[in-house]
Amino acid sequence: MTKKTTTPMSPPEREAYEHASAGIRFGVEAKYAEAVEAWRLASDIADAQFAFTDFYYWIKSGYGAALCDRGQYRESITVSTLAREWTLKQRQPLASLSIARAYLALGEGEAAAPHLRDVQNLIGDAIFEQFDQGVEADVHAAIAGLGNGGVQPAADRPK
């Protein structure tokens, strides 16, 4: 058995990682504005120092999720799309899930559909645990390709 050695982080990598860690912590605490700011700082460093590396894509994935949590849906889609291909290769659903959540929140079920299918292919029916019950019908409809007629998702529709 060989011991795996790790390379110490460079100062910019450490700084970006610390911002990302703060972003994760703020997200868990539902402090979404602070989470977005922390991830933005990490993303700026990644853009300048680590473009198109695994670290870059990991940061973009987290940043896109934070933007979605904050309700900045178009920005989330843009950032998450940068990481989508990489996350799918890693068999991780986060970027696709963020894109799907954003499209659903915007009432664009058809646009969400391929991303929901990607997530379902990775995690199966656990996909439904990723959404509030009020949106579950829209998730089912989008996956099935039914769309929702261009109206807002069920969670935002008048009862």
PDB file of C-alpha atoms in Angstrom:
ATOM      1  CA  MET A   1       0.000   0.000   0.000  1.00  0.00           C
ATOM      2  CA  THR A   2       1.415   3.363  -1.000  1.00  0.00           C
ATOM      3  CA  LYS A   3       0.807   6.519   0.911  1.00  0.00           C
ATOM      4  CA  LYS A   4      -0.912   9.197  -1.115  1.00  0.00           C
ATOM      5  CA  THR A   5       0.787  12.532  -0.790  1.00  0.00           C
ATOM      6  CA  THR A   6      -0.980  15.799  -1.349  1.00  0.00           C
ATOM      7  CA  THR A   7       0.541  18.945  -2.686  1.00  0.00           C
ATOM      8  CA  PRO A   8       0.182  21.929  -0.375  1.00  0.00           C
ATOM      9  CA  MET A   9      -2.185  24.582  -1.645  1.00  0.00           C
ATOM     10  CA  SER A  10      -0.731  27.723  -3.148  1.00  0.00           C
ATOM     11  CA  PRO A  11      -1.713  30.988  -1.438  1.00  0.00           C
ATOM     12  CA  PRO A  12      -4.344  31.876  -4.094  1.00  0.00           C
ATOM     13  CA  GLU A  13      -5.732  28.339  -3.998  1.00  0.00           C
ATOM     14  CA  ARG A  14      -5.936  28.460  -0.180  1.00  0.00           C
ATOM     15  CA  GLU A  15      -7.689  31.852  -0.322  1.00  0.00           C
ATOM     16  CA  ALA A  16     -10.234  30.644  -2.889  1.00  0.00           C
ATOM     17  CA  TYR A  17     -10.821  27.478  -0.876  1.00  0.00           C
ATOM     18  CA  GLU A  18     -11.395  29.498   2.305  1.00  0.00           C
ATOM     19  CA  HIS A  19     -13.929  31.722   0.522  1.00  0.00           C
ATOM     20  CA  ALA A  20     -15.676  28.641  -0.886  1.00  0.00           C
ATOM     21  CA  SER A  21     -15.764  27.038   2.567  1.00  0.00           C
ATOM     22  CA  ALA A  22     -17.314  30.212   3.971  1.00  0.00           C
ATOM     23  CA  GLY A  23     -19.848  30.130   1.127  1.00  0.00           C
ATOM     24  CA  ILE A  24     -20.805  26.572   2.035  1.00  0.00           C
ATOM     25  CA  ARG A  25     -21.151  27.502   5.703  1.00  0.00           C
ATOM     26  CA  PHE A  26     -23.285  30.573   4.921  1.00  0.00           C
ATOM     27  CA  GLY A  27     -25.483  28.495   2.630  1.00  0.00           C
ATOM     28  CA  VAL A  28     -26.084  25.907   5.354  1.00  0.00           C
ATOM     29  CA  GLU A  29     -26.991  28.777   7.691  1.00  0.00           C
ATOM     30  CA  ALA A  30     -29.432  30.146   5.055  1.00  0.00           C
ATOM     31  CA  LYS A  31     -27.399  33.370   4.825  1.00  0.00           C
ATOM     32  CA  TYR A  32     -27.730  33.444   1.063  1.00  0.00           C
ATOM     33  CA  ALA A  33     -26.426  36.965   0.364  1.00  0.00           C
ATOM     34  CA  GLU A  34     -23.277  36.210   2.349  1.00  0.00           C
ATOM     35  CA  ALA A  35     -22.930  32.848   0.611  1.00  0.00           C
ATOM     36  CA  VAL A  36     -23.117  34.452  -2.824  1.00  0.00           C
ATOM     37  CA  GLU A  37     -20.500  37.041  -1.859  1.00  0.00           C
ATOM     38  CA  ALA A  38     -18.108  34.386  -0.502  1.00  0.00           C
ATOM     39  CA  TRP A  39     -18.523  32.237  -3.610  1.00  0.00           C
ATOM     40  CA  ARG A  40     -18.086  35.319  -5.834  1.00  0.00           C
ATOM     41  CA  LEU A  41     -14.743  36.028  -4.178  1.00  0.00           C
ATOM     42  CA  ALA A  42     -13.693  32.406  -4.717  1.00  0.00           C
ATOM     43  CA  SER A  43     -14.892  32.587  -8.314  1.00  0.00           C
ATOM     44  CA  ASP A  44     -12.897  35.758  -9.001  1.00  0.00           C
ATOM     45  CA  ILE A  45      -9.728  34.049  -7.791  1.00  0.00           C
ATOM     46  CA  ALA A  46     -10.532  30.938  -9.829  1.00  0.00           C
ATOM     47  CA  ASP A  47     -11.043  33.072 -12.936  1.00  0.00           C
ATOM     48  CA  ALA A  48      -7.683  34.760 -12.472  1.00  0.00           C
ATOM     49  CA  GLN A  49      -5.592  31.804 -11.308  1.00  0.00           C
ATOM     50  CA  PHE A  50      -7.235  28.460 -12.092  1.00  0.00           C
ATOM     51  CA  ALA A  51      -9.330  28.835 -15.251  1.00  0.00           C
ATOM     52  CA  PHE A  52     -10.603  25.549 -16.663  1.00  0.00           C
ATOM     53  CA  THR A  53      -9.090  23.347 -13.962  1.00  0.00           C
ATOM     54  CA  ASP A  54     -10.983  20.940 -11.725  1.00  0.00           C
ATOM     55  CA  PHE A  55     -10.768  23.528  -8.930  1.00  0.00           C
ATOM     56  CA  TYR A  56     -12.272  26.200 -11.205  1.00  0.00           C
ATOM     57  CA  TYR A  57     -15.230  23.995 -12.132  1.00  0.00           C
ATOM     58  CA  TRP A  58     -15.804  22.953  -8.518  1.00  0.00           C
ATOM     59  CA  ILE A  59     -15.977  26.613  -7.518  1.00  0.00           C
ATOM     60  CA  LYS A  60     -18.299  27.505 -10.405  1.00  0.00           C
ATOM     61  CA  SER A  61     -20.611  24.660  -9.409  1.00  0.00           C
ATOM     62  CA  GLY A  62     -20.862  25.933  -5.845  1.00  0.00           C
ATOM     63  CA  TYR A  63     -21.230  29.540  -6.960  1.00  0.00           C
ATOM     64  CA  GLY A  64     -24.071  28.613  -9.322  1.00  0.00           C
ATOM     65  CA  ALA A  65     -25.887  26.789  -6.518  1.00  0.00           C
ATOM     66  CA  ALA A  66     -25.480  29.777  -4.186  1.00  0.00           C
ATOM     67  CA  LEU A  67     -26.882  32.112  -6.831  1.00  0.00           C
ATOM     68  CA  CYS A  68     -29.884  29.823  -7.264  1.00  0.00           C
ATOM     69  CA  ASP A  69     -30.469  29.694  -3.501  1.00  0.00           C
ATOM     70  CA  ARG A  70     -30.425  33.516  -3.482  1.00  0.00           C
ATOM     71  CA  GLY A  71     -33.012  33.710  -6.285  1.00  0.00           C
ATOM     72  CA  GLN A  72     -30.564  35.034  -8.880  1.00  0.00           C
ATOM     73  CA  TYR A  73     -31.796  32.497 -11.392  1.00  0.00           C
ATOM     74  CA  ARG A  74     -30.413  33.797 -14.700  1.00  0.00           C
ATOM     75  CA  GLU A  75     -26.980  34.303 -13.154  1.00  0.00           C
ATOM     76  CA  SER A  76     -27.177  30.810 -11.653  1.00  0.00           C
ATOM     77  CA  ILE A  77     -27.926  29.310 -15.048  1.00  0.00           C
ATOM     78  CA  THR A  78     -24.997  31.149 -16.637  1.00  0.00           C
ATOM     79  CA  VAL A  79     -22.475  30.152 -13.958  1.00  0.00           C
ATOM     80  CA  SER A  80     -23.764  26.592 -13.528  1.00  0.00           C
ATOM     81  CA  THR A  81     -23.591  26.022 -17.271  1.00  0.00           C
ATOM     82  CA  LEU A  82     -19.832  26.642 -17.073  1.00  0.00           C
ATOM     83  CA  ALA A  83     -19.514  23.705 -14.657  1.00  0.00           C
ATOM     84  CA  ARG A  84     -22.227  21.402 -16.021  1.00  0.00           C
ATOM     85  CA  GLU A  85     -20.152  19.225 -18.339  1.00  0.00           C
ATOM     86  CA  TRP A  86     -17.405  18.817 -15.727  1.00  0.00           C
ATOM     87  CA  THR A  87     -19.852  17.892 -12.952  1.00  0.00           C
ATOM     88  CA  LEU A  88     -21.574  15.326 -15.161  1.00  0.00           C
ATOM     89  CA  LYS A  89     -18.181  13.731 -15.914  1.00  0.00           C
ATOM     90  CA  GLN A  90     -17.601  13.608 -12.137  1.00  0.00           C
ATOM     91  CA  ARG A  91     -21.060  12.000 -11.745  1.00  0.00           C
ATOM     92  CA  GLN A  92     -22.103  14.940  -9.556  1.00  0.00           C
ATOM     93  CA  PRO A  93     -25.538  16.520 -10.039  1.00  0.00           C
ATOM     94  CA  LEU A  94     -25.028  19.985  -8.521  1.00  0.00           C
ATOM     95  CA  ALA A  95     -24.642  22.135 -11.646  1.00  0.00           C
ATOM     96  CA  SER A  96     -27.491  20.387 -13.475  1.00  0.00           C
ATOM     97  CA  LEU A  97     -29.658  20.572 -10.362  1.00  0.00           C
ATOM     98  CA  SER A  98     -29.001  24.308 -10.002  1.00  0.00           C
ATOM     99  CA  ILE A  99     -29.855  24.908 -13.653  1.00  0.00           C
ATOM    100  CA  ALA A 100     -33.054  22.867 -13.351  1.00  0.00           C
ATOM    101  CA  ARG A 101     -34.111  24.600 -10.117  1.00  0.00           C
ATOM    102  CA  ALA A 102     -33.503  28.002 -11.699  1.00  0.00           C
ATOM    103  CA  TYR A 103     -35.493  27.210 -14.831  1.00  0.00           C
ATOM    104  CA  LEU A 104     -38.365  25.807 -12.774  1.00  0.00           C
ATOM    105  CA  ALA A 105     -38.400  28.920 -10.584  1.00  0.00           C
ATOM    106  CA  LEU A 106     -38.603  31.000 -13.769  1.00  0.00           C
ATOM    107  CA  GLY A 107     -41.541  28.898 -14.978  1.00  0.00           C
ATOM    108  CA  GLU A 108     -39.516  27.361 -17.827  1.00  0.00           C
ATOM    109  CA  GLY A 109     -40.204  23.663 -17.333  1.00  0.00           C
ATOM    110  CA  GLU A 110     -39.208  22.697 -20.856  1.00  0.00           C
ATOM    111  CA  ALA A 111     -35.770  24.253 -20.410  1.00  0.00           C
ATOM    112  CA  ALA A 112     -35.412  22.462 -17.054  1.00  0.00           C
ATOM    113  CA  ALA A 113     -36.284  19.036 -18.483  1.00  0.00           C
ATOM    114  CA  PRO A 114     -32.896  17.880 -19.851  1.00  0.00           C
ATOM    115  CA  HIS A 115     -31.164  18.981 -16.663  1.00  0.00           C
ATOM    116  CA  LEU A 116     -33.718  17.202 -14.499  1.00  0.00           C
ATOM    117  CA  ARG A 117     -33.175  14.047 -16.557  1.00  0.00           C
ATOM    118  CA  ASP A 118     -29.409  14.361 -16.049  1.00  0.00           C
ATOM    119  CA  VAL A 119     -29.934  14.619 -12.297  1.00  0.00           C
ATOM    120  CA  GLN A 120     -32.382  11.702 -12.286  1.00  0.00           C
ATOM    121  CA  ASN A 121     -29.879   9.589 -14.238  1.00  0.00           C
ATOM    122  CA  LEU A 122     -27.308  10.278 -11.518  1.00  0.00           C
ATOM    123  CA  ILE A 123     -29.393   9.990  -8.349  1.00  0.00           C
ATOM    124  CA  GLY A 124     -32.602   8.248  -9.407  1.00  0.00           C
ATOM    125  CA  ASP A 125     -35.825   9.059  -7.612  1.00  0.00           C
ATOM    126  CA  ALA A 126     -33.879  10.869  -4.894  1.00  0.00           C
ATOM    127  CA  ILE A 127     -34.255  13.799  -7.296  1.00  0.00           C
ATOM    128  CA  PHE A 128     -37.691  14.450  -5.817  1.00  0.00           C
ATOM    129  CA  GLU A 129     -36.152  15.000  -2.380  1.00  0.00           C
ATOM    130  CA  GLN A 130     -34.264  17.971  -3.844  1.00  0.00           C
ATOM    131  CA  PHE A 131     -37.433  20.016  -4.368  1.00  0.00           C
ATOM    132  CA  ASP A 132     -40.220  21.372  -2.198  1.00  0.00           C
ATOM    133  CA  GLN A 133     -43.442  19.380  -2.439  1.00  0.00           C
ATOM    134  CA  GLY A 134     -45.149  22.323  -4.113  1.00  0.00           C
ATOM    135  CA  VAL A 135     -42.872  21.961  -7.132  1.00  0.00           C
ATOM    136  CA  GLU A 136     -42.881  18.154  -7.321  1.00  0.00           C
ATOM    137  CA  ALA A 137     -45.658  18.058  -9.945  1.00  0.00           C
ATOM    138  CA  ASP A 138     -43.652  20.415 -12.144  1.00  0.00           C
ATOM    139  CA  VAL A 139     -40.563  18.219 -11.757  1.00  0.00           C
ATOM    140  CA  HIS A 140     -42.552  15.139 -12.800  1.00  0.00           C
ATOM    141  CA  ALA A 141     -44.096  17.024 -15.730  1.00  0.00           C
ATOM    142  CA  ALA A 142     -40.760  18.411 -16.926  1.00  0.00           C
ATOM    143  CA  ILE A 143     -39.061  15.012 -16.736  1.00  0.00           C
ATOM    144  CA  ALA A 144     -41.953  13.490 -18.664  1.00  0.00           C
ATOM    145  CA  GLY A 145     -41.679  16.276 -21.246  1.00  0.00           C
ATOM    146  CA  LEU A 146     -45.127  17.684 -20.518  1.00  0.00           C
ATOM    147  CA  GLY A 147     -44.004  21.232 -19.764  1.00  0.00           C
ATOM    148  CA  ASN A 148     -46.287  23.501 -17.769  1.00  0.00           C
ATOM    149  CA  GLY A 149     -47.711  25.668 -20.474  1.00  0.00           C
ATOM    150  CA  GLY A 150     -45.265  28.476 -19.796  1.00  0.00           C
ATOM    151  CA  VAL A 151     -46.888  29.405 -16.505  1.00  0.00           C
ATOM    152  CA  GLN A 152     -45.143  29.762 -13.174  1.00  0.00           C
ATOM    153  CA  PRO A 153     -44.253  26.578 -11.292  1.00  0.00           C
ATOM    154  CA  ALA A 154     -46.923  25.140  -9.021  1.00  0.00           C
ATOM    155  CA  ALA A 155     -45.229  26.636  -5.930  1.00  0.00           C
ATOM    156  CA  ASP A 156     -45.797  30.144  -7.296  1.00  0.00           C
ATOM    157  CA  ARG A 157     -49.234  29.616  -8.812  1.00  0.00           C
ATOM    158  CA  PRO A 158     -52.295  30.915  -7.013  1.00  0.00           C
ATOM    159  CA  LYS A 159     -54.015  28.115  -5.101  1.00  0.00           C
TER     160      LYS A 159
END
